[in-house]
Each structure stands twice: as C-alpha cells, then as structure tokens.
Coordinates of C-alpha atoms in Angstrom, one line a residue:
X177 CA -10.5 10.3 34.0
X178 CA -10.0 9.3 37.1
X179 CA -6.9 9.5 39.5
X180 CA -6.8 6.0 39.9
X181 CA -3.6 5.1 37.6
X182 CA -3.0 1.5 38.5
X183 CA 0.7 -0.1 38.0
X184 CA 2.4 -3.5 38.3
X185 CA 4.3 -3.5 41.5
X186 CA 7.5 -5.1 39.5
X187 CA 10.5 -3.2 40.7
X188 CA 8.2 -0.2 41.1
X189 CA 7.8 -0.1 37.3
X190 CA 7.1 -2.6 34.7
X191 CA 8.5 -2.7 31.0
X192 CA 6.3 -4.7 28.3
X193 CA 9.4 -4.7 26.0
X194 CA 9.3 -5.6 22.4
X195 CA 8.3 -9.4 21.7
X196 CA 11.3 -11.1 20.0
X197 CA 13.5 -8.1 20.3
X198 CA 17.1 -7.8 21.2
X199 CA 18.6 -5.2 23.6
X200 CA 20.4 -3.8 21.4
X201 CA 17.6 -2.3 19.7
X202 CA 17.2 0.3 22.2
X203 CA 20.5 1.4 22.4
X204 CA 21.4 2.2 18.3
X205 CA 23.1 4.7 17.5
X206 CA 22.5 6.5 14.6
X207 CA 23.0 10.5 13.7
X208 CA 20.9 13.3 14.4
X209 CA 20.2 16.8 12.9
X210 CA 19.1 19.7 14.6
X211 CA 15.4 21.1 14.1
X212 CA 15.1 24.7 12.9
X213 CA 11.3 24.2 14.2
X214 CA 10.9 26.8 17.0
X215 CA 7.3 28.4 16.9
X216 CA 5.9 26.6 19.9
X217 CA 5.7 28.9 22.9
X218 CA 6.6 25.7 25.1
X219 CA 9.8 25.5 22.8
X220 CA 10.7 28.8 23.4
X221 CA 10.2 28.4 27.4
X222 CA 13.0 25.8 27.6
X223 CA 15.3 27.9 25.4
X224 CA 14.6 30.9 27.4
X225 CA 15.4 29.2 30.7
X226 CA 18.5 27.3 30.0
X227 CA 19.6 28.1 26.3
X228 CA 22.9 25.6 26.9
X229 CA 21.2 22.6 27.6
X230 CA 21.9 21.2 24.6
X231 CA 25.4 21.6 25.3
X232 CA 25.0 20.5 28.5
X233 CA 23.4 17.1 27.7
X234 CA 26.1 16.7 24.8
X235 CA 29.4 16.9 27.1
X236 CA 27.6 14.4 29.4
X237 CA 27.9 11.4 26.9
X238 CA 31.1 9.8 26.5
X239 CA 33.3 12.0 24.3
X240 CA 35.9 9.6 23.4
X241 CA 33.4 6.8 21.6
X242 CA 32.3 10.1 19.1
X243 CA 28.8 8.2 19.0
X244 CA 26.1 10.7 18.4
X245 CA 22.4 10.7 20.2
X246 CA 19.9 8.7 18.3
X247 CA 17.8 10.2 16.3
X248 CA 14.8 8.2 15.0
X249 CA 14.6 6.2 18.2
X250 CA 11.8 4.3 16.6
X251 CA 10.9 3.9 13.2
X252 CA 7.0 5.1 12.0
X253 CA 5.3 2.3 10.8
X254 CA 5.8 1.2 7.3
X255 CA 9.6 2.0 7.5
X256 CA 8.4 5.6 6.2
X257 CA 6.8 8.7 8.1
X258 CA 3.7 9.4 5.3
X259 CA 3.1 12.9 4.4
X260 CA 0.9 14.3 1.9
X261 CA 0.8 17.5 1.5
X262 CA 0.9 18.7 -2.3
X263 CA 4.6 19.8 -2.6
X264 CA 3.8 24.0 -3.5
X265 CA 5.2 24.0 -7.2
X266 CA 2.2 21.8 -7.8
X267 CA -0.7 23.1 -5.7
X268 CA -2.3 25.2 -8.4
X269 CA -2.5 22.1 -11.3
X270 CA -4.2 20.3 -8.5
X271 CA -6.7 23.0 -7.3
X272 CA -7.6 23.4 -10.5
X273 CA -7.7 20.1 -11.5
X274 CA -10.2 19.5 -8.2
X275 CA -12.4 22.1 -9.5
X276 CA -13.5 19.7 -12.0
X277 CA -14.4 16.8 -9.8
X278 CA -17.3 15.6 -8.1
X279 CA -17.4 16.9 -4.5
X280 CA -17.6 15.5 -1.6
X281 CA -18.9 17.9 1.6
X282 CA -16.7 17.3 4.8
X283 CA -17.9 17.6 8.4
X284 CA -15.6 18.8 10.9
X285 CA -14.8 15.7 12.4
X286 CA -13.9 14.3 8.6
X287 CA -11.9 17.2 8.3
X288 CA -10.0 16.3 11.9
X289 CA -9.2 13.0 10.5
X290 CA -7.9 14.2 7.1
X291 CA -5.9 16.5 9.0
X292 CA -4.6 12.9 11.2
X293 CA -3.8 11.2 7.7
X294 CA -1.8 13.8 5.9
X295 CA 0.7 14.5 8.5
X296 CA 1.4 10.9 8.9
X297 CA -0.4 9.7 12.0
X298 CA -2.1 6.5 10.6
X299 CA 1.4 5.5 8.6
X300 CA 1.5 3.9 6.3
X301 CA -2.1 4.8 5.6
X302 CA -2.1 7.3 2.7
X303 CA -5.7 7.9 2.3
X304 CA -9.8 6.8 3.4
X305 CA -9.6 3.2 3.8
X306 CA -10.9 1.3 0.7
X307 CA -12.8 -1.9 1.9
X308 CA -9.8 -4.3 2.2
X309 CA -7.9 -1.9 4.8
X310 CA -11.5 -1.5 6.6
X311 CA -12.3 -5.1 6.7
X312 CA -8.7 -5.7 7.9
X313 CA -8.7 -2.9 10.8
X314 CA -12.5 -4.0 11.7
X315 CA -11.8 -7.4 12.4
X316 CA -8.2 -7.4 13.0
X317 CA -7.4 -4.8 14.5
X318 CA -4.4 -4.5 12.3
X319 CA -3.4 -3.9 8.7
X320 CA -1.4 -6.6 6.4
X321 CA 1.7 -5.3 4.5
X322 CA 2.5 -6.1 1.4
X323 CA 5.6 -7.6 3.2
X324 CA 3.5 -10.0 4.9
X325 CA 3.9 -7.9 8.5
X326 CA 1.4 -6.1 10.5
X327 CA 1.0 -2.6 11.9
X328 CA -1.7 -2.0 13.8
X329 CA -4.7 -0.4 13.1
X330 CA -7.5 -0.5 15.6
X331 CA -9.9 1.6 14.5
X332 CA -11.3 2.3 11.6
X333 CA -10.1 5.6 9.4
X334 CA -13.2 6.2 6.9
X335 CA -15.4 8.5 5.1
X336 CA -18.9 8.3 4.6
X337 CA -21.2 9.6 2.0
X338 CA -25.0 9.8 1.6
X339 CA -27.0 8.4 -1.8
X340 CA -27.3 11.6 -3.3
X341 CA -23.3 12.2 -3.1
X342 CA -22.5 8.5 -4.3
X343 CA -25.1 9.1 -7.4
X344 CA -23.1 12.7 -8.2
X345 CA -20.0 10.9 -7.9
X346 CA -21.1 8.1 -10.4
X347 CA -17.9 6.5 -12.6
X348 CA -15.5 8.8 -11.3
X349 CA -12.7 7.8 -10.2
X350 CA -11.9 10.8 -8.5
X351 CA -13.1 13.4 -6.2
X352 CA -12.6 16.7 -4.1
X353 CA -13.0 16.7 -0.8
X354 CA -14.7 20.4 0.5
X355 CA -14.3 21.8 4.2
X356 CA -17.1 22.8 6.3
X357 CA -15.8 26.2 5.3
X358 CA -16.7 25.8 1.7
X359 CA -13.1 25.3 0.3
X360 CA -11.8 22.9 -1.7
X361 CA -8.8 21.3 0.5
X362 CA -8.1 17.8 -1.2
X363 CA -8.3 15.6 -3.7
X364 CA -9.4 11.5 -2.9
X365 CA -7.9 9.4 -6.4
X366 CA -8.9 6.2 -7.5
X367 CA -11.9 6.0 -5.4
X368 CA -13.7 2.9 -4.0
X369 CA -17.2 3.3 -2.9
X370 CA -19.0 0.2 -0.6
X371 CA -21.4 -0.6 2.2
X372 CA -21.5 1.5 5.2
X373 CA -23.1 -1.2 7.8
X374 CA -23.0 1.1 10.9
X375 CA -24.5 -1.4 13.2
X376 CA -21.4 -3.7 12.6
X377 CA -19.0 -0.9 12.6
X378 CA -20.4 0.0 16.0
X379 CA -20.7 -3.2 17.6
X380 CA -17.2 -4.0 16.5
X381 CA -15.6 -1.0 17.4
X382 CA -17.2 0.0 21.2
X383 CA -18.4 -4.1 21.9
X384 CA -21.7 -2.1 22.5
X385 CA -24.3 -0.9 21.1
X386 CA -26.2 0.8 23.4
X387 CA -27.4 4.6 22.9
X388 CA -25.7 7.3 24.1
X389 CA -22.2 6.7 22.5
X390 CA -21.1 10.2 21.9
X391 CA -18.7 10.0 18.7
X392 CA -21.5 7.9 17.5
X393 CA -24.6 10.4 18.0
X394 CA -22.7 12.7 16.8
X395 CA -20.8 11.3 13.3
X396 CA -21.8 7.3 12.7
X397 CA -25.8 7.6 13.2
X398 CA -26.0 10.5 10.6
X399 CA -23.7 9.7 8.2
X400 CA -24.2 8.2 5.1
X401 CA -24.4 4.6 3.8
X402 CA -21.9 4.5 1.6
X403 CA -18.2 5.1 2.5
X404 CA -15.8 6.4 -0.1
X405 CA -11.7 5.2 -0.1
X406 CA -9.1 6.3 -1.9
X407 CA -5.3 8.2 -1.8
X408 CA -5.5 11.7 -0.4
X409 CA -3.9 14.5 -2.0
X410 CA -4.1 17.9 0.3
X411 CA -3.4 20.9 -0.8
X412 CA -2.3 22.7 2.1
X413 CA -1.6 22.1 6.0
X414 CA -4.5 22.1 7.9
X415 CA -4.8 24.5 9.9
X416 CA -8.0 25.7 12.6
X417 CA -6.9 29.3 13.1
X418 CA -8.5 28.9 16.6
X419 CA -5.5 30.5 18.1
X420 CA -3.4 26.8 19.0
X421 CA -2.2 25.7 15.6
X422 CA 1.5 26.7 16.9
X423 CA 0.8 24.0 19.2
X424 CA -0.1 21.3 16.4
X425 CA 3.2 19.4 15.5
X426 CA 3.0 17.0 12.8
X427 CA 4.9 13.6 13.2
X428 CA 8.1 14.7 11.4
X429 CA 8.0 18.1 13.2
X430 CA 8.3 15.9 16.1
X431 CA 11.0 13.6 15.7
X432 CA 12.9 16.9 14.7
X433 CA 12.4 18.1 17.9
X434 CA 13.4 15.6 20.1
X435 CA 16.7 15.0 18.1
X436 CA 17.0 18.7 19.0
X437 CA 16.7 17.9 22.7
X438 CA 19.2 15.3 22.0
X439 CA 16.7 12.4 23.4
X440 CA 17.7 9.0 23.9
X441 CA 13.5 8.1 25.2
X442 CA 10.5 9.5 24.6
X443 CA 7.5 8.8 26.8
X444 CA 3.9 9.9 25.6
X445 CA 1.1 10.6 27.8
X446 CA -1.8 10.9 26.2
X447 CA -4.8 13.0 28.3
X448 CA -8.0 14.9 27.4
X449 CA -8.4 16.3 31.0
X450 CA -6.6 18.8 32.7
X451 CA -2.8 18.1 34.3
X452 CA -3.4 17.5 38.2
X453 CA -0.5 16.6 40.8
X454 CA -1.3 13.2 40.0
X455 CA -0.6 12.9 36.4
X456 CA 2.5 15.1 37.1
X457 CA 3.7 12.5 40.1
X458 CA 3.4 9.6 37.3
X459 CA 4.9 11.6 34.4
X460 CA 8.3 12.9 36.9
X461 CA 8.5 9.6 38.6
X462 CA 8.7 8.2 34.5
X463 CA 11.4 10.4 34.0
X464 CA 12.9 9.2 37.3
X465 CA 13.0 5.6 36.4
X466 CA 14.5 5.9 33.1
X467 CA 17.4 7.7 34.3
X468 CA 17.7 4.8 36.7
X469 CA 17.8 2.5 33.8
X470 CA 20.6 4.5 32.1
X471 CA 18.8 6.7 30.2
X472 CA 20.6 10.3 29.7
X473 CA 17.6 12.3 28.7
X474 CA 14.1 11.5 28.6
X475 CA 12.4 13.4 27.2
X476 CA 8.4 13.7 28.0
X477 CA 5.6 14.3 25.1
X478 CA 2.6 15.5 26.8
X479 CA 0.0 15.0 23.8
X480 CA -3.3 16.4 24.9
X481 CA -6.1 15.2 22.6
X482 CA -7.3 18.0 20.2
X483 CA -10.4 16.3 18.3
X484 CA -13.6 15.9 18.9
X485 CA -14.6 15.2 22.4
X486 CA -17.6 14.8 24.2
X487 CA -19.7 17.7 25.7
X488 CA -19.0 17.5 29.4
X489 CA -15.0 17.4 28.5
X490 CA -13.0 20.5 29.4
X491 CA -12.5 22.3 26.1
X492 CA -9.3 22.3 24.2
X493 CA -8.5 25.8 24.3
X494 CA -9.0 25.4 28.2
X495 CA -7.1 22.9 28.7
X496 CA -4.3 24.4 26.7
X497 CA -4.5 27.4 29.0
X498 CA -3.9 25.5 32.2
X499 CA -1.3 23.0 31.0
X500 CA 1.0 26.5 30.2
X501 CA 0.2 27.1 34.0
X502 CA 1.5 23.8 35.1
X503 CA 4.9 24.3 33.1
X504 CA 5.2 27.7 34.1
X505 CA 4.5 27.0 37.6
X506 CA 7.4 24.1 37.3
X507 CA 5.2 21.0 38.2
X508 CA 6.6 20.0 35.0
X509 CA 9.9 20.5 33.8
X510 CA 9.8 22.9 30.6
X511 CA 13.3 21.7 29.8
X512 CA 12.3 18.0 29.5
X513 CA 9.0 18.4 28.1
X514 CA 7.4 19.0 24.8
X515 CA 3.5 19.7 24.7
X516 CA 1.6 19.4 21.4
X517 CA -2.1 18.9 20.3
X518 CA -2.7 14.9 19.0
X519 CA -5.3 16.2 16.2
X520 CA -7.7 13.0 16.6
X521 CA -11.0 12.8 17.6
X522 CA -12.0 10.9 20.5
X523 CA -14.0 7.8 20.3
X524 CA -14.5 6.8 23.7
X525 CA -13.7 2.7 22.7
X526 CA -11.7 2.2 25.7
X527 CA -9.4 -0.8 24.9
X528 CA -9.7 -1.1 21.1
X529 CA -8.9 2.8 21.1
X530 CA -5.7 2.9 23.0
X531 CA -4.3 0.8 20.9
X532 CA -5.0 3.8 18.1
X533 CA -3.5 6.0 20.5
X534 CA -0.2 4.5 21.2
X535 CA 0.6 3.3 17.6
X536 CA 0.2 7.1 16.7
X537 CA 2.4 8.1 18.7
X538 CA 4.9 5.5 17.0
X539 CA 4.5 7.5 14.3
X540 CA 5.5 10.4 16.0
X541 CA 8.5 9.3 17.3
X542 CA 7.8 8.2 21.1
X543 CA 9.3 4.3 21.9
X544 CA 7.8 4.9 25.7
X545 CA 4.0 5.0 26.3
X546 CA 2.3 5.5 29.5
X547 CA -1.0 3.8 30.2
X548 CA -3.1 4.1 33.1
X549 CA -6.6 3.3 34.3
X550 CA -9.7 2.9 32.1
X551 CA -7.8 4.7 28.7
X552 CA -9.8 6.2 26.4
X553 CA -12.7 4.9 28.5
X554 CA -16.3 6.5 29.8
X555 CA -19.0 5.1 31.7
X556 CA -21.7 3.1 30.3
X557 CA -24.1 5.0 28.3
X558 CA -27.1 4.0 30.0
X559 CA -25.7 2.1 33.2
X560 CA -24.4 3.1 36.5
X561 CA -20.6 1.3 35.5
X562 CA -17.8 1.7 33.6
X563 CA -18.0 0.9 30.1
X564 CA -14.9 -1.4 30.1
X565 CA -12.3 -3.4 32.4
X566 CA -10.5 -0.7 33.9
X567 CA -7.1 -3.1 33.8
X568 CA -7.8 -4.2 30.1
X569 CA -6.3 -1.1 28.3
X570 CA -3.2 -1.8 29.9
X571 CA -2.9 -5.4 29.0
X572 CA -4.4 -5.4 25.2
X573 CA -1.6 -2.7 24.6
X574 CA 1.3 -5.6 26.0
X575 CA -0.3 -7.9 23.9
X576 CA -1.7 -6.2 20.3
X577 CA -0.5 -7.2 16.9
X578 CA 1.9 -4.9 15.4
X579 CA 2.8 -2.3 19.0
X580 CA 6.0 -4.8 19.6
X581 CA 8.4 -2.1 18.9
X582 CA 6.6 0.1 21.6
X583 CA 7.5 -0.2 25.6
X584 CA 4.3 -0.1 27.5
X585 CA 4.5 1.5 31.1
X586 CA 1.5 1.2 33.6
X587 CA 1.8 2.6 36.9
X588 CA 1.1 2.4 40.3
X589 CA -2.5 4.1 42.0
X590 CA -1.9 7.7 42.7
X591 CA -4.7 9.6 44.9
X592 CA -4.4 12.5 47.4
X593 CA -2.6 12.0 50.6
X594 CA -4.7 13.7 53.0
X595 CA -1.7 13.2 56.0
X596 CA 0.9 14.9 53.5
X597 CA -1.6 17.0 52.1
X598 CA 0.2 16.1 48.7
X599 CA -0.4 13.7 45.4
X600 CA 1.0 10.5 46.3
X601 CA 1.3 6.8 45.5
X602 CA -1.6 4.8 47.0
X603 CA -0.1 2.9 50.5
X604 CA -2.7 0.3 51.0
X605 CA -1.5 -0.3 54.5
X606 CA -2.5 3.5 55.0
X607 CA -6.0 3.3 52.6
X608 CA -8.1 5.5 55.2
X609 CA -6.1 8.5 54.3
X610 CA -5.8 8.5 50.5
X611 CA -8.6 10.5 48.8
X612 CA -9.8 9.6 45.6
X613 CA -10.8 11.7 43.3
X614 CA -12.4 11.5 39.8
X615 CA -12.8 13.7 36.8
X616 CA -16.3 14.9 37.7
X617 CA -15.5 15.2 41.2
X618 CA -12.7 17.7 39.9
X619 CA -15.3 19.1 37.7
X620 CA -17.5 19.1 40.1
X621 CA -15.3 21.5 42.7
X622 CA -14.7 23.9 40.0
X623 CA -18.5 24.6 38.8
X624 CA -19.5 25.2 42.3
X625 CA -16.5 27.0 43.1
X626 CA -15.0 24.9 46.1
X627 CA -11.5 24.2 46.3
X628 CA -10.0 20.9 46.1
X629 CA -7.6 20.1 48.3
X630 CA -4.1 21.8 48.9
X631 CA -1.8 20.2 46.3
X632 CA -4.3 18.7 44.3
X633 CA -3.2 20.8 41.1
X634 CA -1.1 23.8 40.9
X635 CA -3.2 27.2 41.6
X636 CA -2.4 29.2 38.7
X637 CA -3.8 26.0 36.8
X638 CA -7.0 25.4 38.8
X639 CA -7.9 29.2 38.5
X640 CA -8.0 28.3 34.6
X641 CA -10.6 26.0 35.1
X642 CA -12.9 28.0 37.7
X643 CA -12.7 30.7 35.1
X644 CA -14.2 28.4 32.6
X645 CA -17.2 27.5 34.7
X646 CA -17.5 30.8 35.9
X647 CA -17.6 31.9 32.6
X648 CA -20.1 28.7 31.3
X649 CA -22.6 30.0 34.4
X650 CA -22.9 33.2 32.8
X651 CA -23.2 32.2 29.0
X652 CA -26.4 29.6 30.5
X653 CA -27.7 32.7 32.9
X654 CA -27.8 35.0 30.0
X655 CA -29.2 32.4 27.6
X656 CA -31.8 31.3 30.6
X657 CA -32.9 35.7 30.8
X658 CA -32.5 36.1 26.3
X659 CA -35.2 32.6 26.3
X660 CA -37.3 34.4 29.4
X661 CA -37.6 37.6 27.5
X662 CA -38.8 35.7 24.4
X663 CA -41.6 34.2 25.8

C-alpha cells in the first residue's frame, strides 16, 4: 500500500451520501444498551485511561430533549445481522447427527470464510452460495432479495469439491464440513452441487487472468470442479487459538460496542499493512471533520485484515504487535478507537473487492468508510504496473448497487514532508519536498535495517517490524546452514 491516499478537494472532504436518501436518516434516534463485551485488550486501554467517558459524552448531549444515542446507526443488510452458531442446548443432536454425513475436508482458507459467514459478515447470506446466489454475485456484483432489492455481493463466497468428494457425497442432501484440524465443525443442509468453471470465475472476478494471482495459486487453481451450496449450521465459534482471537469481534459484538461508546459515526478503515503517520493523519483528520459536521463522537474501527494474505505481506500477528504500539504511543486515540481482526481472506481484486470490503463492514455496524488509493489492489502479476486504476476503487464504491446506505470518504494525498520532517497532506505548490513512500520501500527500510525518516511511524511501532525481519534473516540463515549441512 502505498502512501499515496488521494481525496476530492471538495471542502477538504467529500461525502458520497446515500442515493435517494433523506437527512434525516443520519440523524435517528433510537435506544441503545450497553455491551457487557470487555475482553479486548484495546477495550480495556480506553477504560483504564478515562473510565468516565461514557459519562462524559452522555452530559454533552442535550439533556432536556431525553433522546438517547443511536444505536444501530445502520442496519446489516437484509434488515437482520445473520448468525449461525448452533444455539448450545442443541450442539450435541447436531454433532452427532454430522457424524453420519458425508464429509467434506476444509482448507484453511474454506475454514476463514465459514468463520466470515457464521458471524454474519456476508448478511443475509446464511450459507455456500448455491448456483443462483453465485451467478448473481458473478455477474452482478449483487444479490436479489426476495423483496425485489439488492445488497451487494461482489465476490463470490463458495466451496469447492473434487470428483472423488462429489461421488462420496452422492444423493445426500446433507453434509459435514471437517477442519484442517480433523474436527467436525459444521453441518452444510440441503446441498446443491454444480460446475466450478474457474477460468470464468477468475476472469470475472480479477478482469485478469494472468499467472501469478496469489489467492488464486493458492485456493482456485487446486481446488476442485465441483462447488457444493447449501445453509451452514456451526457448531461452535471459530476460533484460531493463535493467541489474537480476543481481538476477533463478530458483527453483533460490534455494534454492542460502539453503543457502549455512545457513537453517533463509525468510520472503518480497512488495512493489511502496518499503521504509519500517514494513515494516522487521514484517520484523526476523519475524526476531525465529522465533529465539524456536528457529529458528537466518532468513533474509529480500525479493521486490520486477518485472512489469508499474500507472502511478502507483514504477518497478522506482526501487524497486531505494532498497531498496540501506535495506540499506546497515542498516535491514535485509545478512547475513540476500536481495533479488531476482519476474518476475510484477501483476494487482491482491487475494485470489485472493495466493494466486499465496505459492505462487510455494513454488517458490522460502520455507516462511514474510508477509501484511499489502489484498495485492495497489487501490481500486475507479470508487468511492471499496477493491476488496476488507482482512482477506480474510490469511484465503483460511490456508485455500486446495494452500498447506498454507506457514506464513502476518499481523501486527500498524504506523503512525508521532508521541511517539517512530519506526515503531511501533499502541497503541490511545494511537490520537491514531499517524499513518497510505498509499502516495499517501508519494507524495504526495515529488512535492511535503515531508518525511515523521523515521523514516518511511531518508534515503538517500527521497532516491531525490524524485529520481524531481523528475526525472518535468521530463520532463512539457519535454513541456508541446516540445507548446507545436508548436502
């Protein structure tokens, strides 16, 4: 990702708001309830520091008009947050029940996106897509209701199978779905099994298909020809037990907690990189401009992705590491920000993926999304350019079918001010002394051990990262010695 975040130049920030929509719809009041949800350590931060903000942000509203703080400030698609998780009276009738049915072998990335359908992420989805639902997100891009209105759905949420599997599964109409682990974790009922034309899937999906893909090396090219739909019944949260799952709120774990901030906004930014000064300038000068436009408290969810990523990316457990530094360090305010693990994987699609992005994070409760340059985009697999339009992302998300409800914020170009020795936005009148710098230049600096420059990133959270290479120097050393010694 690169620091170049462009913006319109509209009053410093412009609002996509909701096609056809009235004002009112961002200002209605309904109740909220307080979350008893308090096991994340970035929770616990803000209670620590200032333990009467609530109280604080209640006396600031207007007492007399006894209207409470909004609580579902935008409604998951559907009308209805999905979950489904077998309620506990009933999980051992369903394990056993599973033991019975044909199986179907999960690989990790399968299991990533059961674990994004159960808690509600793809609402109103509430299982594998069966061919209708894959034809319609596909070519659409969206999925019909039986309402006659859309939601969007740009990518496609499936599971394949190979021959063998499909011939096991034969008349079934039901089967159990086993983790990589070995354990049965879900059921899939009233199963539809059809054609898995990759090539289509692939062309449709990344507009490309050259080699080199990475979720496609890794997941499409072996999987099987088949895919299997069906609802999904799980047994049990999914959990990774990687040392993070205290950092993996579900949708409705969400919403809880920002009615327990007492939010009136919620602004996503969604990243797979590490927080620079950069990313904290756009996320703070959000925050900035919706108190401007009468917001009380905006609250900020900083959603790293937590799925599969390619190889070069910093690792999850990494990154986790050094966005704690950037709190603790107060680049970002712990009181006004919530960080959680989005459990998808990454596809790389660019355009046709951010549109995935954001309407998951409908789901989860956020009516503000922040977009910036190239998102969810790589460069070409076997070309010296970017994959995509660095400005589409930003402009299929103010136009897609079925995101009206969401307010899409692009920003300005942030780079390094080498004069102020600080993050800034870009001053084209000044361009000589603005330093940009990209994702593998940042990765770059920490392999080799050179600094980037002052104010770049906070230094607790840049010694993370030179730790990790450090660290990824030794592992390849020892492994060059272990393969030297063999021969």
């Amino acid at each position: 990702m690169s620091l170049l975040i462009r913006s319109s130049y509209v009053s410093h920030l412009t609002l996509y708001q909701p096609r056809n929509s009235k004002s009112s719809s961002f200002t209605n009041q309904i109740s909220f309830f307080f979350s008893s949800f308090n096991h994340n350590p970035f929770v616990n931060l803000v209670n620590k520091r200032n333990p009467t903000i609530m109280q604080s942000v209640s006396s600031s509203s207007s007492s007399s008009s006894k209207m409470a703080v909004k609580s579902s400030l935008i409604d998951p698609d559907g009308g209805e947050l999905v979950e489904l998780i077998v309620p506990e009276s009933e999980i051992g009738a369903k394990k056993a029940e599973s033991e019975t049915m044909p199986k179907v072998k999960l690989t990790k990335i399968d299991l990533e996106w059961v674990h994004v359908i159960s808690e509600g992420w793809a609402s109103p989805l509430k299982g594998f897509m069966r061919e209708d639902e894959y034809l319609q997100s596909l070519h659409f891009n969206s999925l019909r209701l039986q309402n006659g209105t859309f939601v969007n759905m740009s990518l496609p949420i499936v599971l394949a199978i190979d021959d063998e599997t499909k011939e096991q599964i034969g008349s079934s109409q039901n089967v159990a779905l086993v983790c990589p682990q070995g354990d049965i974790i879900a059921s899939l009922r009233s199963i539809e099994i059809y054609k898995h034309n990759k090539e289509e899937r692939i062309a449709r999906t990344w507009g490309t298909t050259s080699p080199g893909l990475p979720y496609v090396e890794e997941y499409i090219t072996p999987s099987g020809n088949w895919l299997i739909g069906g609802d999904l019944e799980v047994f049990e949260p999914i959990k990774y037990n990687d040392g993070l799952d205290h950092y993996r709120l579900s949708p409705k774990q969400l919403r809880k907690e920002f009615d327990n901030r007492q939010a009136d906004a919620v602004f996503a930014f969604q990243l797979r990189n590490p927080v620079h000064n950069g990313h904290a300038l756009l996320m703070n000068d959000t925050r900035k401009r919706l108190l401007d436009m009468g917001y009380k408290n905006p609250i900020l969810l900083l959603h790293p992705l937590g799925g599969f990523t390619k190889a070069d990316d910093v690792p999850l457990d990494v990154r986790m590491e050094q966005h704690s530094k950037v709190l603790e360090d107060g680049v970002l305010d712990p009181e006004t920000t919530i960080v959680s693990i989005f459990p998808s994987p990454m596809h790389y699609a660019g355009p046709t993926e951010v549109q995935w992005h954001a309407k998951a994070r409908i789901n989860a409760g956020a009516n503000f999304y922040i977009v910036g340059r190239d998102p969810a985009g790589m460069g070409h697999p076997t070309e010296k350019r970017d994959l995509y339009d660095p400005d589409h992302g930003k402009k299929v998300l103010s136009m897609a079918p079925g995101l009206e409800k969401l307010n899409i914020l692009p920003f300005r170009v942030a780079a390094y001010d080498t004069v102020e020795k600080k993050m800034a936005f870009f001053d084209p009148s000044r361009a000589k002394e603005f330093l940009f710098i990209s994702g593998t230049k940042m990765r770059t600096y920490a392999r080799t051990g050179e600094n980037p420059p002052d104010g770049f990133m906070c230094p607790s959270g840049w010694n993370v990262l030179v730790k990790y290479y450090e660290s990824l120097q030794e592992s390849e050393e020892s492994s060059k010695q272990q393969a030297v010694v063999s021969a």
